[in-house]
PDB file of C-alpha atoms and ligand atoms in Angstrom:
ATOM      1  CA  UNK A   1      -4.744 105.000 -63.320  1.00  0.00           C
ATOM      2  CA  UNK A   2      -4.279 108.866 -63.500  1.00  0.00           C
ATOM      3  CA  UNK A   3      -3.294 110.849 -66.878  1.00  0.00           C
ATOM      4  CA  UNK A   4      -0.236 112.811 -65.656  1.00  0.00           C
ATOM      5  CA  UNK A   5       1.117 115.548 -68.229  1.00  0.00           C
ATOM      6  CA  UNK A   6       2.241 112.826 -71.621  1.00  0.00           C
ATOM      7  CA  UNK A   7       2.389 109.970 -69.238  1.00  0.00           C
ATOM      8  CA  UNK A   8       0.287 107.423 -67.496  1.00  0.00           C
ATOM      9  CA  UNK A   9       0.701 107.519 -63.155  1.00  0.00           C
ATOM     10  CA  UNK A  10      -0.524 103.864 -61.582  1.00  0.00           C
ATOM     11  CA  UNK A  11      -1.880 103.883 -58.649  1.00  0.00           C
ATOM     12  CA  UNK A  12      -1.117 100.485 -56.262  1.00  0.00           C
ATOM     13  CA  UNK A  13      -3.786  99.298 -54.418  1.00  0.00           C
ATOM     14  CA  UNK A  14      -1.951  98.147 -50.676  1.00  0.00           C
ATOM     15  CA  UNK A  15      -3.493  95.874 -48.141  1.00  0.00           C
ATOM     16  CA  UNK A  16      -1.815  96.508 -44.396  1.00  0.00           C
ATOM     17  CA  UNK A  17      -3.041  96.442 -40.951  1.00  0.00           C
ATOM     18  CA  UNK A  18      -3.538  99.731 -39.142  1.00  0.00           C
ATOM     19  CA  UNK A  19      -3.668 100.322 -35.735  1.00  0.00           C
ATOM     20  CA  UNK A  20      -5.243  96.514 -35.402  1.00  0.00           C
ATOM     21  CA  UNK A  21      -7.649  97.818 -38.654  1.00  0.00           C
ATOM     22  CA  UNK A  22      -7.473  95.721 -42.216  1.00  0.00           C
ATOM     23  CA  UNK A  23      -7.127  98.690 -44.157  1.00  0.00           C
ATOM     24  CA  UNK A  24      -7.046  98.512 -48.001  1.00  0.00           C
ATOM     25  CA  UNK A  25      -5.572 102.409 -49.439  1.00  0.00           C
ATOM     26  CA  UNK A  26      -4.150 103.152 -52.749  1.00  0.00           C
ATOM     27  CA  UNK A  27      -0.520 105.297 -53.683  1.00  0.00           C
ATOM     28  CA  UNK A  28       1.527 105.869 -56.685  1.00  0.00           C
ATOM     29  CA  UNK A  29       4.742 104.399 -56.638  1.00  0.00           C
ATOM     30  CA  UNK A  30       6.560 106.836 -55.207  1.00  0.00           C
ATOM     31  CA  UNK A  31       4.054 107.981 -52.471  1.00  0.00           C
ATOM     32  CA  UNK A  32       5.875 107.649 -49.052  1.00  0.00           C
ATOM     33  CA  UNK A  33       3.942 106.217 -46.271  1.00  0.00           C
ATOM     34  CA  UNK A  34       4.223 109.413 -44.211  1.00  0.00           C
ATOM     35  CA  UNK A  35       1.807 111.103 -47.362  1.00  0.00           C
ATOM     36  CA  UNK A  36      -0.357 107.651 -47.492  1.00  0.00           C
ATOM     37  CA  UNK A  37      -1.058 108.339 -44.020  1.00  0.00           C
ATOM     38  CA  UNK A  38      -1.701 112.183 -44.148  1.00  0.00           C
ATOM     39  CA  UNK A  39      -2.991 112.608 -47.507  1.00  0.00           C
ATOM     40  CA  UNK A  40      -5.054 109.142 -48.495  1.00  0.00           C
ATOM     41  CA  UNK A  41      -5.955 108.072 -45.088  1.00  0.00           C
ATOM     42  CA  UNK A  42      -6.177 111.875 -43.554  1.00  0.00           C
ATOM     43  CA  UNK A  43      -4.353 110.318 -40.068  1.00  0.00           C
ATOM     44  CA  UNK A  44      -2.200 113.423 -40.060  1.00  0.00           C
ATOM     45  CA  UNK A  45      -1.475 112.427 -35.894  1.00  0.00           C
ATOM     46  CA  UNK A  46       2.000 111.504 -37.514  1.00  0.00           C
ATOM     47  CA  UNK A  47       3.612 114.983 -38.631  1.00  0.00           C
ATOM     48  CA  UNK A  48       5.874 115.956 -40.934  1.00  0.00           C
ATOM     49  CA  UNK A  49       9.236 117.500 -39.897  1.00  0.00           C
ATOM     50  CA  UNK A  50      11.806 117.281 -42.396  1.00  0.00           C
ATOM     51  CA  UNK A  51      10.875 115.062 -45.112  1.00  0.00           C
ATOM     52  CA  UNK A  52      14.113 113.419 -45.457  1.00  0.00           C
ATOM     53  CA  UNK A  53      15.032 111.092 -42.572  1.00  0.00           C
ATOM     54  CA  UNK A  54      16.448 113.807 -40.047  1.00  0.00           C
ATOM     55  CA  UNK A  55      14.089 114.578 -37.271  1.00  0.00           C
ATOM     56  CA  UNK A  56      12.169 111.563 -36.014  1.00  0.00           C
ATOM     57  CA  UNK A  57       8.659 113.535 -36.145  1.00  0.00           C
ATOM     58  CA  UNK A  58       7.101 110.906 -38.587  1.00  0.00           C
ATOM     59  CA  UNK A  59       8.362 107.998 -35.818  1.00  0.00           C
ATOM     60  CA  UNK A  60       5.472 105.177 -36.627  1.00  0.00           C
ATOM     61  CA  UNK A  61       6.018 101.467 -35.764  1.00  0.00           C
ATOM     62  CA  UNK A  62       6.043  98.911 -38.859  1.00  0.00           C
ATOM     63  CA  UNK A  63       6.218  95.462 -38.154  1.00  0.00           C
ATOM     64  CA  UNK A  64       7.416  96.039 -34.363  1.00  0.00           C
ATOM     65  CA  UNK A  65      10.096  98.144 -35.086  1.00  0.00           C
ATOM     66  CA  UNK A  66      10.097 102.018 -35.178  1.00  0.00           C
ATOM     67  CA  UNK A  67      10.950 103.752 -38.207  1.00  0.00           C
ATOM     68  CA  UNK A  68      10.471 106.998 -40.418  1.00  0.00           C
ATOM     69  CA  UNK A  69       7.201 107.058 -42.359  1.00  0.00           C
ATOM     70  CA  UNK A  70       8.893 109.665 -44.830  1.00  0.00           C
ATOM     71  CA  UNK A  71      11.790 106.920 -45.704  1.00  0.00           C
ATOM     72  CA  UNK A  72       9.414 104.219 -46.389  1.00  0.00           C
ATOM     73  CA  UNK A  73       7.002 103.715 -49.913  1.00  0.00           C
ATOM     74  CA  UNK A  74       3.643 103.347 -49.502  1.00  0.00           C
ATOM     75  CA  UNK A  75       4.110 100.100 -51.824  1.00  0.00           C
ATOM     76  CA  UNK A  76       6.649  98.447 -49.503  1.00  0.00           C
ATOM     77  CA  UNK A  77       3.487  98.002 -47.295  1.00  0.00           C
ATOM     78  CA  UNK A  78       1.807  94.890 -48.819  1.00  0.00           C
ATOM     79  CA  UNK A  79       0.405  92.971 -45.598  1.00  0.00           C
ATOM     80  CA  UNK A  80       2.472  94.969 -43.155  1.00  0.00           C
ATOM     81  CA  UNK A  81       1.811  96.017 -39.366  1.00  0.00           C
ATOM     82  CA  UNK A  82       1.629  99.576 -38.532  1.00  0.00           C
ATOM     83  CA  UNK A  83       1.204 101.447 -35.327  1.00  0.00           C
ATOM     84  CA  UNK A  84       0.651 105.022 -35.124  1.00  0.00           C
ATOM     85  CA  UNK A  85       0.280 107.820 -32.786  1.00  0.00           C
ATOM     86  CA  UNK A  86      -3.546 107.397 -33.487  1.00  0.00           C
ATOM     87  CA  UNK A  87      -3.682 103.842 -31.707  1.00  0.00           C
ATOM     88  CA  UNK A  88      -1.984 105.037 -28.858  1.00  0.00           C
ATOM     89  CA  UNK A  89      -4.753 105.786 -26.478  1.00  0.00           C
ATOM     90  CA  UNK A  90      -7.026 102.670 -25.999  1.00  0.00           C
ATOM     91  CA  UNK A  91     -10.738 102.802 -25.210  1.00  0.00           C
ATOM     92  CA  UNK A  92     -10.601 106.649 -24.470  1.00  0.00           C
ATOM     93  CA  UNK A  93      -7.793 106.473 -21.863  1.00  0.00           C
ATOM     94  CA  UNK A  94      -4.752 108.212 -22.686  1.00  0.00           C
ATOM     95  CA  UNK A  95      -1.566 106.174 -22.623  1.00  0.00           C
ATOM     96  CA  UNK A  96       0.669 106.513 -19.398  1.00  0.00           C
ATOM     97  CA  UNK A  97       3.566 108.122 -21.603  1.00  0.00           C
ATOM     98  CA  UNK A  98       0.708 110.888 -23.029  1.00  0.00           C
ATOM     99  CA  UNK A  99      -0.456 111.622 -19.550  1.00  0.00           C
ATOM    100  CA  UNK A 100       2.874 111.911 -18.160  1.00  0.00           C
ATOM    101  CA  UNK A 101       4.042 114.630 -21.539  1.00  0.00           C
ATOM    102  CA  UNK A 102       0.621 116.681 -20.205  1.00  0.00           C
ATOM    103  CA  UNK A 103       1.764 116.198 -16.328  1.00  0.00           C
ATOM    104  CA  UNK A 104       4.873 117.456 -17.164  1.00  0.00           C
ATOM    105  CA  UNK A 105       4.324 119.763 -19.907  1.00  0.00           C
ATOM    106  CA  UNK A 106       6.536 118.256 -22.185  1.00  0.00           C
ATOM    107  CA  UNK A 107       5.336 119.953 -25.790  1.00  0.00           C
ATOM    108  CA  UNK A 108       5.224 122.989 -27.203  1.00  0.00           C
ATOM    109  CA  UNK A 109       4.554 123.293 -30.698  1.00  0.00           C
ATOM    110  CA  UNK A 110       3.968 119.432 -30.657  1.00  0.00           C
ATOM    111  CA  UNK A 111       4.938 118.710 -34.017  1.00  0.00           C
ATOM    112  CA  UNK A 112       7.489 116.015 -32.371  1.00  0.00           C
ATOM    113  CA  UNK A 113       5.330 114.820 -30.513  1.00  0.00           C
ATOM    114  CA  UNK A 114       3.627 111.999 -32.057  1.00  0.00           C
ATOM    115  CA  UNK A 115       6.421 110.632 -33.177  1.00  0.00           C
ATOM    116  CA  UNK A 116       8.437 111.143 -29.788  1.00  0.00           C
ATOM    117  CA  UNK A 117       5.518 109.270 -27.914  1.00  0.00           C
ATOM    118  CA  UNK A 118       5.592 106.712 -30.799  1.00  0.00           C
ATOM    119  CA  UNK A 119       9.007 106.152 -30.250  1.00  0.00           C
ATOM    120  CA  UNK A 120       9.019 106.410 -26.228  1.00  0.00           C
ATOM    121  CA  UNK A 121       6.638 103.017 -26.332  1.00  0.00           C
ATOM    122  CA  UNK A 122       8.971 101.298 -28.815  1.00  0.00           C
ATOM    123  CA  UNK A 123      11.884 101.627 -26.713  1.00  0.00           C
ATOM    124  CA  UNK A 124       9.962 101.088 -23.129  1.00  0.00           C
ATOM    125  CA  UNK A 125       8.586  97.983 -24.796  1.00  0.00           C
ATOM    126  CA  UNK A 126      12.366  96.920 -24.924  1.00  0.00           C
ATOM    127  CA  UNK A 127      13.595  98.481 -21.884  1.00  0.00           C
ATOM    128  CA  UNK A 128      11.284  99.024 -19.129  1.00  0.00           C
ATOM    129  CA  UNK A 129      13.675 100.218 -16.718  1.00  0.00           C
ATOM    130  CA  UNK A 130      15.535 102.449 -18.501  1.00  0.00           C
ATOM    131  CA  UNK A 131      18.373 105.124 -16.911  1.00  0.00           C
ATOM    132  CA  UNK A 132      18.362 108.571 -18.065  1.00  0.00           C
ATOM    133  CA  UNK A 133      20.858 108.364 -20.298  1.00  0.00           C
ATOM    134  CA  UNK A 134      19.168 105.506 -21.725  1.00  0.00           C
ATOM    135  CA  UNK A 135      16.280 107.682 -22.729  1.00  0.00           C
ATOM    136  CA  UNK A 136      18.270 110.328 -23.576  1.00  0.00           C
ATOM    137  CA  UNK A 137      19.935 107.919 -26.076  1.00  0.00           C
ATOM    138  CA  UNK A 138      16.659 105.786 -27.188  1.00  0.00           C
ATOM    139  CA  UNK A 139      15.263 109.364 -28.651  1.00  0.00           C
ATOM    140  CA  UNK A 140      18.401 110.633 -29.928  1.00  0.00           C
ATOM    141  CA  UNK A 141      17.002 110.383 -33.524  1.00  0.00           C
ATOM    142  CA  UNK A 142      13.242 112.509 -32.336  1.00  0.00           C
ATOM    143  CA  UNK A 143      14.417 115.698 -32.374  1.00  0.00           C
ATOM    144  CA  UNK A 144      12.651 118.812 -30.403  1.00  0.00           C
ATOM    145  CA  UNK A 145      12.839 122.524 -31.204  1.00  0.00           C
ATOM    146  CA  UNK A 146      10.861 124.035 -28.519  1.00  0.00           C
ATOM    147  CA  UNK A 147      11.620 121.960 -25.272  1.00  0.00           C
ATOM    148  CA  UNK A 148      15.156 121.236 -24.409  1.00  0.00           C
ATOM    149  CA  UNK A 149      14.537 117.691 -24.080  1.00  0.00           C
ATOM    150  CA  UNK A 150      14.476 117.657 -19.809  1.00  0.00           C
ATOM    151  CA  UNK A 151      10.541 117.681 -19.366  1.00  0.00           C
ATOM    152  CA  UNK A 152      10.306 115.411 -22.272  1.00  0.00           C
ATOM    153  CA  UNK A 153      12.762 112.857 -20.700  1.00  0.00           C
ATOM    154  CA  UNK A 154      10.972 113.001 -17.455  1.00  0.00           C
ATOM    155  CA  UNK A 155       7.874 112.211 -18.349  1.00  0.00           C
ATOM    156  CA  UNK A 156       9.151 109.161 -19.894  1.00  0.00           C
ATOM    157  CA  UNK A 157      10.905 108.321 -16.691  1.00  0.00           C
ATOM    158  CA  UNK A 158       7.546 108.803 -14.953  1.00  0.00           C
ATOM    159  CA  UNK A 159       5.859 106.712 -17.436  1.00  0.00           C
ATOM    160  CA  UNK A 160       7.973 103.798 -17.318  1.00  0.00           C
ATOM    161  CA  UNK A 161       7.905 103.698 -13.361  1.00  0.00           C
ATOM    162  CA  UNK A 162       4.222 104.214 -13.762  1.00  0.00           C
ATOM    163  CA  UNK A 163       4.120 101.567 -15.807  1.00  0.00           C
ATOM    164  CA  UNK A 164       6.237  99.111 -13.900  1.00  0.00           C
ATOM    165  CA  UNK A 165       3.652  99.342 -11.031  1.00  0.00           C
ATOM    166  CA  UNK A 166       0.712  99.073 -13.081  1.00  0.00           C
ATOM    167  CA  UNK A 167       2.544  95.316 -14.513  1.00  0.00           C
ATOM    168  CA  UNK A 168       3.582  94.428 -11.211  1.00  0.00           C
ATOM    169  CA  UNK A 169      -0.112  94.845  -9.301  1.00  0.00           C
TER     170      UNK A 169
HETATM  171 FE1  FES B 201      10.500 111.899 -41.315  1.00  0.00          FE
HETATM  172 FE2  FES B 201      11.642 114.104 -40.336  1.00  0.00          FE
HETATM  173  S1  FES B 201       9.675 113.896 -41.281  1.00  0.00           S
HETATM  174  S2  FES B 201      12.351 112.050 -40.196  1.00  0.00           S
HETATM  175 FE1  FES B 202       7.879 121.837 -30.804  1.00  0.00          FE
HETATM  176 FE2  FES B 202       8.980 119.565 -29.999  1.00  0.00          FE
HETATM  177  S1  FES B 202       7.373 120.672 -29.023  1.00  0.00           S
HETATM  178  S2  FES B 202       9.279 120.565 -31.883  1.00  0.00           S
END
């Protein structure tokens, strides 16, 4: 509990998995799970774009499905699943689809880019032979700045045919 100025601020404590981790953090009530992760846990791999819902560049993966840390409360997480850009690479090997965005060249500034990987895997995970459109649409929401979107989209279109080889060996 924190003295705030005439008023008493609770903290929660939370208990969620991250990135396969039992993690145990606390937040006030209305501390969004984008600033749990940047500011309590200090995993700032998951950026902050727009605060509001608009860009797609705090893309993390709660209970299987993608969604904007900066919509969801910290609170809401109570024995939840959460993936982040952070648990993307497994035992030091970069993921297909992070290879590929180097390959290709497909940042800039890179702010989107955590959550446009993030968000890449979700929807490869559901489509793994996707057309370009289909990218194109699956990361309508992740939006870019500095790219134009073409080196982005075919790195994910390497990555998935990557990817379907690698299953298929
Ligand atoms: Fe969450 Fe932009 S920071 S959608
Ligand atoms: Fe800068 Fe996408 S690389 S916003």
């Amino acid at each position: 509990m924190e003295q705030g100025k005439g008023f008493v601020v609770e903290r929660h404590i939370v208990a969620a998995k991250i990135n396969g981790d039992e993690i145990q953090f606390s937040c006030f009530s209305g501390q969004t799970l984008l600033d749990v992760l940047r500011s309590e846990l200090y995993m700032t791999g998951t950026k902050n774009g727009c605060g509001s819902g608009d860009c797609g560049a705090c893309t993390i993966v709660l209970n299987g499905r993608p969604v904007n840390a900066c919509l969801v409360l910290g609170v809401e997480l109570e024995g939840a699943r959460i993936e982040t850009i952070e648990g993307m690479a497994q035992d030091n090997q970069l993921h297909p689809l992070q290879q590929k965005f180097l390959d290709y060249a497909a940042l800039q500034c890179g702010i989107c880019t955590p959550g446009i990987l993030t968000m890449a895997k979700a929807f490869l995970e559901k489509n793994p032979n996707p057309t370009e459109r289909e990218v194109r649409y699956g990361l309508a929401g992740n939006l870019c700045r500095c790219t134009g979107y073409d080196k982005i989209v075919r790195a994910v279109l390497d990555a998935a045919a990557e990817m379907r080889s690698e299953k298929s060996e």
